[in-house]
């Protein structure tokens, strides 16, 4: 199997044309980025509002858990039957998948902000918006970016469902390989998906390290260490 997979990757025909690795890889990344941008536009403002004001937190948590329980493949199939548009169905399904981790990370990040720091900001006369953008959000940034990384990993793994409704992406290798019992192609598609996830995670980790202030990063690590120590003692 290893030799067959290596041979599949080194076959020039598998890299060329609209059904080749390059084209399907770009299509897969396109679905992921489109769904991610839409999910960010929806989830980040909502998470900031609920985390800052405390309003609607119960509804937010309940709705997030309910959305997580939805099977993406079943949702995409239902949307395809409803709209008869493959791309619209796939993108909506992926957006629904990406919203909960981003929403949870944003909301949890604001909750993690020290109350003493927020009270001090209020005490020196900062407005609510100033507290949010200059105090709470910088402190929450590690968890916000962590939620985005989590969402991207889920999107890369799940964007393969686009092939189920006739679209491209790395899921084509999985679906087409299963259709003709070509397990070499199936394994190759799985490897490509895993490698894409690893590359994206490394890039996002570098972005997170560059964006999060060193002091906030060290404070977050200290908080995680204390939580782990407390868990060990318990």
Tab-separated table of N, CA, C and O in Angstrom, residues 44-148:
chain	number	residue	atom	x	y	z
A	44	UNK	N	-17.731	36.269	15.789
A	44	UNK	CA	-16.889	37.145	16.618
A	44	UNK	C	-17.686	38.311	17.202
A	44	UNK	O	-17.641	38.541	18.424
A	45	UNK	N	-18.433	39.084	16.402
A	45	UNK	CA	-19.221	40.168	17.012
A	45	UNK	C	-20.230	39.669	18.045
A	45	UNK	O	-20.415	40.301	19.096
A	46	UNK	N	-20.863	38.530	17.753
A	46	UNK	CA	-21.836	37.988	18.693
A	46	UNK	C	-21.162	37.564	19.993
A	46	UNK	O	-21.662	37.838	21.096
A	47	UNK	N	-20.008	36.899	19.867
A	47	UNK	CA	-19.280	36.483	21.063
A	47	UNK	C	-18.785	37.659	21.873
A	47	UNK	O	-18.820	37.636	23.112
A	48	UNK	N	-18.328	38.727	21.193
A	48	UNK	CA	-17.879	39.923	21.897
A	48	UNK	C	-19.034	40.590	22.635
A	48	UNK	O	-18.880	41.033	23.784
A	49	UNK	N	-20.178	40.644	21.980
A	49	UNK	CA	-21.338	41.296	22.612
A	49	UNK	C	-21.778	40.525	23.852
A	49	UNK	O	-21.960	41.114	24.930
A	50	UNK	N	-21.925	39.215	23.711
A	50	UNK	CA	-22.413	38.423	24.845
A	50	UNK	C	-21.368	38.391	25.959
A	50	UNK	O	-21.698	38.520	27.147
A	51	UNK	N	-20.088	38.241	25.582
A	51	UNK	CA	-19.049	38.188	26.599
A	51	UNK	C	-18.882	39.508	27.336
A	51	UNK	O	-18.606	39.520	28.545
A	52	UNK	N	-19.068	40.625	26.636
A	52	UNK	CA	-18.882	41.940	27.261
A	52	UNK	C	-20.079	42.336	28.109
A	52	UNK	O	-19.917	42.873	29.212
A	53	UNK	N	-21.280	42.068	27.607
A	53	UNK	CA	-22.480	42.506	28.315
A	53	UNK	C	-23.041	41.440	29.257
A	53	UNK	O	-23.762	41.767	30.198
A	54	UNK	N	-22.740	40.173	28.983
A	54	UNK	CA	-23.300	39.092	29.785
A	54	UNK	C	-24.733	38.752	29.416
A	54	UNK	O	-25.339	37.868	30.025
A	55	UNK	N	-25.279	39.419	28.404
A	55	UNK	CA	-26.658	39.157	28.002
A	55	UNK	C	-26.722	37.999	27.007
A	55	UNK	O	-25.941	37.932	26.076
A	56	UNK	N	-27.668	37.120	27.236
A	56	UNK	CA	-27.889	36.022	26.300
A	56	UNK	C	-26.906	34.884	26.413
A	56	UNK	O	-26.823	34.054	25.507
A	57	UNK	N	-26.164	34.809	27.511
A	57	UNK	CA	-25.149	33.760	27.636
A	57	UNK	C	-25.771	32.362	27.678
A	57	UNK	O	-25.232	31.418	27.101
A	58	UNK	N	-26.921	32.235	28.356
A	58	UNK	CA	-27.577	30.925	28.439
A	58	UNK	C	-28.036	30.472	27.062
A	58	UNK	O	-27.840	29.320	26.661
A	59	UNK	N	-28.635	31.392	26.314
A	59	UNK	CA	-29.082	31.072	24.953
A	59	UNK	C	-27.894	30.734	24.076
A	59	UNK	O	-27.934	29.805	23.255
A	60	UNK	N	-26.808	31.483	24.240
A	60	UNK	CA	-25.608	31.259	23.432
A	60	UNK	C	-25.045	29.866	23.653
A	60	UNK	O	-24.744	29.145	22.692
A	61	UNK	N	-24.896	29.481	24.901
A	61	UNK	CA	-24.339	28.162	25.209
A	61	UNK	C	-25.255	27.060	24.695
A	61	UNK	O	-24.803	26.078	24.086
A	62	UNK	N	-26.566	27.215	24.908
A	62	UNK	CA	-27.513	26.208	24.439
A	62	UNK	C	-27.519	26.079	22.932
A	62	UNK	O	-27.515	24.964	22.381
A	63	UNK	N	-27.520	27.222	22.241
A	63	UNK	CA	-27.528	27.195	20.782
A	63	UNK	C	-26.231	26.597	20.235
A	63	UNK	O	-26.242	25.831	19.269
A	64	UNK	N	-25.099	26.940	20.878
A	64	UNK	CA	-23.818	26.382	20.438
A	64	UNK	C	-23.784	24.875	20.566
A	64	UNK	O	-23.331	24.166	19.662
A	65	UNK	N	-24.274	24.350	21.679
A	65	UNK	CA	-24.311	22.898	21.871
A	65	UNK	C	-25.246	22.233	20.867
A	65	UNK	O	-24.954	21.139	20.362
A	66	UNK	N	-26.368	22.879	20.574
A	66	UNK	CA	-27.313	22.309	19.615
A	66	UNK	C	-26.705	22.265	18.219
A	66	UNK	O	-26.849	21.273	17.484
A	67	UNK	N	-25.994	23.323	17.840
A	67	UNK	CA	-25.370	23.373	16.512
A	67	UNK	C	-24.286	22.313	16.397
A	67	UNK	O	-24.128	21.662	15.347
A	68	UNK	N	-23.509	22.111	17.463
A	68	UNK	CA	-22.454	21.098	17.443
A	68	UNK	C	-23.015	19.701	17.186
A	68	UNK	O	-22.330	18.833	16.633
A	69	UNK	N	-24.255	19.479	17.621
A	69	UNK	CA	-24.850	18.147	17.485
A	69	UNK	C	-25.339	17.857	16.071
A	69	UNK	O	-25.649	16.709	15.745
A	70	UNK	N	-25.406	18.896	15.220
A	70	UNK	CA	-25.911	18.686	13.857
A	70	UNK	C	-24.896	17.906	13.017
A	70	UNK	O	-23.728	18.275	12.980
A	71	UNK	N	-25.311	16.845	12.336
A	71	UNK	CA	-24.393	16.134	11.433
A	71	UNK	C	-24.182	16.947	10.150
A	71	UNK	O	-25.146	17.262	9.453
A	72	UNK	N	-22.941	17.296	9.850
A	72	UNK	CA	-22.671	18.182	8.713
A	72	UNK	C	-23.111	17.569	7.399
A	72	UNK	O	-23.697	18.250	6.551
A	73	UNK	N	-22.832	16.283	7.202
A	73	UNK	CA	-23.213	15.638	5.942
A	73	UNK	C	-24.719	15.654	5.760
A	73	UNK	O	-25.226	15.962	4.672
A	74	UNK	N	-25.455	15.342	6.817
A	74	UNK	CA	-26.911	15.370	6.731
A	74	UNK	C	-27.436	16.769	6.475
A	74	UNK	O	-28.377	16.966	5.690
A	75	UNK	N	-26.809	17.772	7.113
A	75	UNK	CA	-27.228	19.159	6.914
A	75	UNK	C	-26.971	19.610	5.484
A	75	UNK	O	-27.828	20.247	4.855
A	76	UNK	N	-25.793	19.279	4.947
A	76	UNK	CA	-25.463	19.655	3.569
A	76	UNK	C	-26.422	18.991	2.589
A	76	UNK	O	-26.890	19.620	1.626
A	77	UNK	N	-26.735	17.729	2.820
A	77	UNK	CA	-27.673	17.024	1.943
A	77	UNK	C	-29.055	17.669	1.986
A	77	UNK	O	-29.693	17.883	0.953
A	78	UNK	N	-29.522	18.009	3.185
A	78	UNK	CA	-30.818	18.661	3.335
A	78	UNK	C	-30.836	20.011	2.617
A	78	UNK	O	-31.792	20.356	1.915
A	79	UNK	N	-29.771	20.794	2.799
A	79	UNK	CA	-29.699	22.106	2.159
A	79	UNK	C	-29.629	21.984	0.639
A	79	UNK	O	-30.186	22.817	-0.083
A	80	UNK	N	-28.958	20.956	0.162
A	80	UNK	CA	-28.894	20.736	-1.287
A	80	UNK	C	-30.280	20.418	-1.850
A	80	UNK	O	-30.668	20.926	-2.908
A	81	UNK	N	-31.025	19.596	-1.130
A	81	UNK	CA	-32.387	19.282	-1.568
A	81	UNK	C	-33.288	20.510	-1.480
A	81	UNK	O	-34.219	20.668	-2.279
A	82	UNK	N	-32.981	21.401	-0.509
A	82	UNK	CA	-33.803	22.590	-0.308
A	82	UNK	C	-33.512	23.656	-1.356
A	82	UNK	O	-34.428	24.244	-1.931
A	83	UNK	N	-32.225	23.908	-1.602
A	83	UNK	CA	-31.834	25.002	-2.504
A	83	UNK	C	-31.438	24.528	-3.910
A	83	UNK	O	-31.352	25.344	-4.827
A	84	UNK	N	-31.180	23.222	-4.054
A	84	UNK	CA	-30.684	22.645	-5.319
A	84	UNK	C	-29.463	23.404	-5.839
A	84	UNK	O	-29.272	23.557	-7.034
A	85	UNK	N	-28.627	23.885	-4.931
A	85	UNK	CA	-27.387	24.575	-5.277
A	85	UNK	C	-26.274	23.959	-4.441
A	85	UNK	O	-26.228	24.137	-3.222
A	86	UNK	N	-25.378	23.225	-5.097
A	86	UNK	CA	-24.354	22.483	-4.377
A	86	UNK	C	-23.448	23.383	-3.550
A	86	UNK	O	-23.180	23.116	-2.377
A	87	UNK	N	-22.956	24.463	-4.165
A	87	UNK	CA	-22.002	25.321	-3.463
A	87	UNK	C	-22.653	26.016	-2.276
A	87	UNK	O	-22.055	26.099	-1.187
A	88	UNK	N	-23.862	26.517	-2.453
A	88	UNK	CA	-24.565	27.175	-1.360
A	88	UNK	C	-24.789	26.209	-0.210
A	88	UNK	O	-24.579	26.557	0.965
A	89	UNK	N	-25.204	24.993	-0.522
A	89	UNK	CA	-25.459	23.996	0.518
A	89	UNK	C	-24.180	23.662	1.275
A	89	UNK	O	-24.178	23.589	2.516
A	90	UNK	N	-23.073	23.468	0.550
A	90	UNK	CA	-21.812	23.108	1.195
A	90	UNK	C	-21.297	24.243	2.065
A	90	UNK	O	-20.856	24.021	3.199
A	91	UNK	N	-21.350	25.464	1.566
A	91	UNK	CA	-20.822	26.605	2.319
A	91	UNK	C	-21.646	26.846	3.583
A	91	UNK	O	-21.089	27.073	4.670
A	92	UNK	N	-22.967	26.792	3.476
A	92	UNK	CA	-23.812	26.994	4.664
A	92	UNK	C	-23.525	25.907	5.703
A	92	UNK	O	-23.396	26.188	6.902
A	93	UNK	N	-23.404	24.670	5.247
A	93	UNK	CA	-23.097	23.576	6.174
A	93	UNK	C	-21.772	23.783	6.886
A	93	UNK	O	-21.658	23.547	8.093
A	94	UNK	N	-20.758	24.244	6.151
A	94	UNK	CA	-19.448	24.481	6.757
A	94	UNK	C	-19.468	25.680	7.695
A	94	UNK	O	-18.799	25.673	8.734
A	95	UNK	N	-20.226	26.715	7.343
A	95	UNK	CA	-20.343	27.887	8.220
A	95	UNK	C	-20.985	27.482	9.545
A	95	UNK	O	-20.523	27.892	10.630
A	96	UNK	N	-22.030	26.686	9.475
A	96	UNK	CA	-22.693	26.209	10.694
A	96	UNK	C	-21.715	25.418	11.557
A	96	UNK	O	-21.725	25.514	12.795
A	97	UNK	N	-20.843	24.646	10.913
A	97	UNK	CA	-19.836	23.873	11.647
A	97	UNK	C	-18.808	24.778	12.323
A	97	UNK	O	-18.356	24.506	13.443
A	98	UNK	N	-18.427	25.885	11.654
A	98	UNK	CA	-17.342	26.738	12.147
A	98	UNK	C	-17.774	27.727	13.219
A	98	UNK	O	-16.941	28.192	14.001
A	99	UNK	N	-19.047	28.054	13.268
A	99	UNK	CA	-19.501	29.087	14.204
A	99	UNK	C	-19.297	28.697	15.674
A	99	UNK	O	-18.779	29.515	16.460
A	100	UNK	N	-19.680	27.499	16.137
A	100	UNK	CA	-19.581	27.201	17.579
A	100	UNK	C	-18.181	27.354	18.170
A	100	UNK	O	-18.045	27.983	19.232
A	101	UNK	N	-17.097	26.800	17.574
A	101	UNK	CA	-15.781	26.978	18.221
A	101	UNK	C	-15.316	28.426	18.259
A	101	UNK	O	-14.694	28.853	19.237
A	102	UNK	N	-15.612	29.205	17.206
A	102	UNK	CA	-15.225	30.619	17.205
A	102	UNK	C	-16.030	31.382	18.254
A	102	UNK	O	-15.485	32.201	19.002
A	103	UNK	N	-17.316	31.103	18.309
A	103	UNK	CA	-18.192	31.763	19.281
A	103	UNK	C	-17.767	31.423	20.703
A	103	UNK	O	-17.667	32.303	21.577
A	104	UNK	N	-17.488	30.147	20.946
A	104	UNK	CA	-17.089	29.714	22.288
A	104	UNK	C	-15.752	30.322	22.686
A	104	UNK	O	-15.569	30.750	23.831
A	105	UNK	N	-14.794	30.362	21.755
A	105	UNK	CA	-13.491	30.934	22.069
A	105	UNK	C	-13.572	32.418	22.383
A	105	UNK	O	-12.935	32.900	23.327
A	106	UNK	N	-14.378	33.151	21.616
A	106	UNK	CA	-14.525	34.589	21.843
A	106	UNK	C	-15.211	34.863	23.175
A	106	UNK	O	-14.760	35.703	23.970
A	107	UNK	N	-16.289	34.154	23.423
A	107	UNK	CA	-17.048	34.341	24.669
A	107	UNK	C	-16.210	33.952	25.884
A	107	UNK	O	-16.127	34.702	26.871
A	108	UNK	N	-15.539	32.800	25.812
A	108	UNK	CA	-14.719	32.340	26.938
A	108	UNK	C	-13.527	33.263	27.160
A	108	UNK	O	-13.105	33.479	28.303
A	109	UNK	N	-12.985	33.814	26.068
A	109	UNK	CA	-11.858	34.723	26.204
A	109	UNK	C	-12.213	35.970	26.986
A	109	UNK	O	-11.457	36.419	27.853
A	110	UNK	N	-13.385	36.533	26.710
A	110	UNK	CA	-13.806	37.723	27.453
A	110	UNK	C	-14.120	37.387	28.912
A	110	UNK	O	-13.849	38.186	29.809
A	111	UNK	N	-14.676	36.209	29.139
A	111	UNK	CA	-14.948	35.806	30.518
A	111	UNK	C	-13.654	35.612	31.300
A	111	UNK	O	-13.637	35.766	32.533
A	112	UNK	N	-12.563	35.273	30.599
A	112	UNK	CA	-11.289	35.014	31.268
A	112	UNK	C	-10.584	36.287	31.714
A	112	UNK	O	-9.614	36.227	32.471
A	113	UNK	N	-11.055	37.435	31.221
A	113	UNK	CA	-10.431	38.702	31.610
A	113	UNK	C	-10.613	38.929	33.108
A	113	UNK	O	-11.708	38.756	33.650
A	114	UNK	N	-9.533	39.294	33.777
A	114	UNK	CA	-9.580	39.523	35.223
A	114	UNK	C	-10.547	40.669	35.546
A	114	UNK	O	-10.473	41.745	34.952
A	115	UNK	N	-11.436	40.412	36.494
A	115	UNK	CA	-12.419	41.434	36.872
A	115	UNK	C	-11.734	42.674	37.458
A	115	UNK	O	-12.198	43.799	37.268
A	116	UNK	N	-10.622	42.455	38.162
A	116	UNK	CA	-9.918	43.597	38.748
A	116	UNK	C	-9.377	44.523	37.663
A	116	UNK	O	-9.397	45.749	37.804
A	117	UNK	N	-8.893	43.922	36.569
A	117	UNK	CA	-8.354	44.728	35.476
A	117	UNK	C	-9.475	45.520	34.805
A	117	UNK	O	-9.328	46.709	34.502
A	118	UNK	N	-10.601	44.856	34.577
A	118	UNK	CA	-11.746	45.523	33.958
A	118	UNK	C	-12.267	46.632	34.861
A	118	UNK	O	-12.593	47.741	34.402
A	119	UNK	N	-12.352	46.345	36.161
A	119	UNK	CA	-12.814	47.369	37.111
A	119	UNK	C	-11.862	48.560	37.145
A	119	UNK	O	-12.295	49.713	37.247
A	120	UNK	N	-10.565	48.283	37.028
A	120	UNK	CA	-9.588	49.374	37.029
A	120	UNK	C	-9.751	50.247	35.787
A	120	UNK	O	-9.650	51.477	35.854
A	121	UNK	N	-10.016	49.589	34.639
A	121	UNK	CA	-10.236	50.343	33.406
A	121	UNK	C	-11.467	51.227	33.521
A	121	UNK	O	-11.474	52.382	33.076
A	122	UNK	N	-12.501	50.679	34.140
A	122	UNK	CA	-13.712	51.474	34.347
A	122	UNK	C	-13.455	52.613	35.327
A	122	UNK	O	-13.961	53.730	35.170
A	123	UNK	N	-12.603	52.340	36.318
A	123	UNK	CA	-12.321	53.348	37.325
A	123	UNK	C	-11.557	54.548	36.795
A	123	UNK	O	-11.690	55.658	37.330
A	124	UNK	N	-10.747	54.346	35.737
A	124	UNK	CA	-10.000	55.486	35.181
A	124	UNK	C	-10.795	56.210	34.097
A	124	UNK	O	-10.264	57.085	33.407
A	125	UNK	N	-12.068	55.813	33.950
A	125	UNK	CA	-12.943	56.563	33.055
A	125	UNK	C	-13.094	56.011	31.656
A	125	UNK	O	-13.617	56.702	30.779
A	126	UNK	N	-12.645	54.797	31.392
A	126	UNK	CA	-12.822	54.205	30.064
A	126	UNK	C	-14.293	53.923	29.802
A	126	UNK	O	-15.019	53.476	30.695
A	127	UNK	N	-14.714	54.153	28.568
A	127	UNK	CA	-16.075	53.797	28.171
A	127	UNK	C	-16.159	52.292	27.962
A	127	UNK	O	-15.145	51.579	27.948
A	128	UNK	N	-17.382	51.804	27.770
A	128	UNK	CA	-17.570	50.378	27.539
A	128	UNK	C	-16.813	49.881	26.321
A	128	UNK	O	-16.181	48.816	26.342
A	129	UNK	N	-16.848	50.650	25.218
A	129	UNK	CA	-16.136	50.249	24.005
A	129	UNK	C	-14.634	50.268	24.220
A	129	UNK	O	-13.909	49.401	23.722
A	130	UNK	N	-14.141	51.263	24.947
A	130	UNK	CA	-12.709	51.324	25.231
A	130	UNK	C	-12.267	50.136	26.086
A	130	UNK	O	-11.194	49.562	25.855
A	131	UNK	N	-13.081	49.786	27.065
A	131	UNK	CA	-12.756	48.611	27.882
A	131	UNK	C	-12.687	47.350	27.019
A	131	UNK	O	-11.784	46.523	27.176
A	132	UNK	N	-13.650	47.232	26.088
A	132	UNK	CA	-13.707	46.037	25.253
A	132	UNK	C	-12.487	45.937	24.348
A	132	UNK	O	-11.822	44.894	24.298
A	133	UNK	N	-12.175	47.014	23.627
A	133	UNK	CA	-11.130	46.961	22.597
A	133	UNK	C	-9.728	47.107	23.161
A	133	UNK	O	-8.775	46.549	22.597
A	134	UNK	N	-9.565	47.851	24.265
A	134	UNK	CA	-8.225	48.123	24.771
A	134	UNK	C	-7.819	47.229	25.945
A	134	UNK	O	-6.632	47.119	26.244
A	135	UNK	N	-8.804	46.604	26.599
A	135	UNK	CA	-8.494	45.792	27.773
A	135	UNK	C	-8.941	44.342	27.581
A	135	UNK	O	-8.132	43.410	27.609
A	136	UNK	N	-10.242	44.143	27.390
A	136	UNK	CA	-10.777	42.786	27.372
A	136	UNK	C	-10.327	41.982	26.158
A	136	UNK	O	-9.927	40.821	26.279
A	137	UNK	N	-10.413	42.589	24.968
A	137	UNK	CA	-10.064	41.844	23.757
A	137	UNK	C	-8.597	41.428	23.716
A	137	UNK	O	-8.306	40.270	23.367
A	138	UNK	N	-7.639	42.304	24.046
A	138	UNK	CA	-6.239	41.840	24.074
A	138	UNK	C	-6.011	40.675	25.031
A	138	UNK	O	-5.245	39.758	24.730
A	139	UNK	N	-6.691	40.710	26.192
A	139	UNK	CA	-6.559	39.599	27.138
A	139	UNK	C	-7.206	38.334	26.574
A	139	UNK	O	-6.712	37.220	26.776
A	140	UNK	N	-8.315	38.517	25.854
A	140	UNK	CA	-9.059	37.370	25.324
A	140	UNK	C	-8.441	36.798	24.059
A	140	UNK	O	-8.826	35.709	23.620
A	141	UNK	N	-7.482	37.501	23.447
A	141	UNK	CA	-6.968	37.128	22.129
A	141	UNK	C	-6.472	35.686	22.030
A	141	UNK	O	-6.744	35.015	21.028
A	142	UNK	N	-5.737	35.149	23.028
A	142	UNK	CA	-5.302	33.745	22.896
A	142	UNK	C	-6.456	32.769	22.714
A	142	UNK	O	-6.390	31.860	21.877
A	143	UNK	N	-7.536	32.950	23.487
A	143	UNK	CA	-8.675	32.042	23.368
A	143	UNK	C	-9.465	32.290	22.084
A	143	UNK	O	-9.979	31.342	21.474
A	144	UNK	N	-9.549	33.557	21.660
A	144	UNK	CA	-10.235	33.867	20.403
A	144	UNK	C	-9.523	33.188	19.236
A	144	UNK	O	-10.142	32.515	18.402
A	145	UNK	N	-8.204	33.344	19.177
A	145	UNK	CA	-7.434	32.727	18.094
A	145	UNK	C	-7.426	31.205	18.214
A	145	UNK	O	-7.401	30.500	17.204
A	146	UNK	N	-7.465	30.713	19.451
A	146	UNK	CA	-7.564	29.266	19.633
A	146	UNK	C	-8.860	28.712	19.069
A	146	UNK	O	-8.880	27.644	18.453
A	147	UNK	N	-9.959	29.447	19.274
A	147	UNK	CA	-11.234	29.030	18.702
A	147	UNK	C	-11.212	29.047	17.188
A	147	UNK	O	-11.775	28.156	16.530
A	148	UNK	N	-10.525	30.030	16.608
A	148	UNK	CA	-10.409	30.104	15.150
A	148	UNK	C	-9.582	28.936	14.624
A	148	UNK	O	-9.938	28.307	13.613
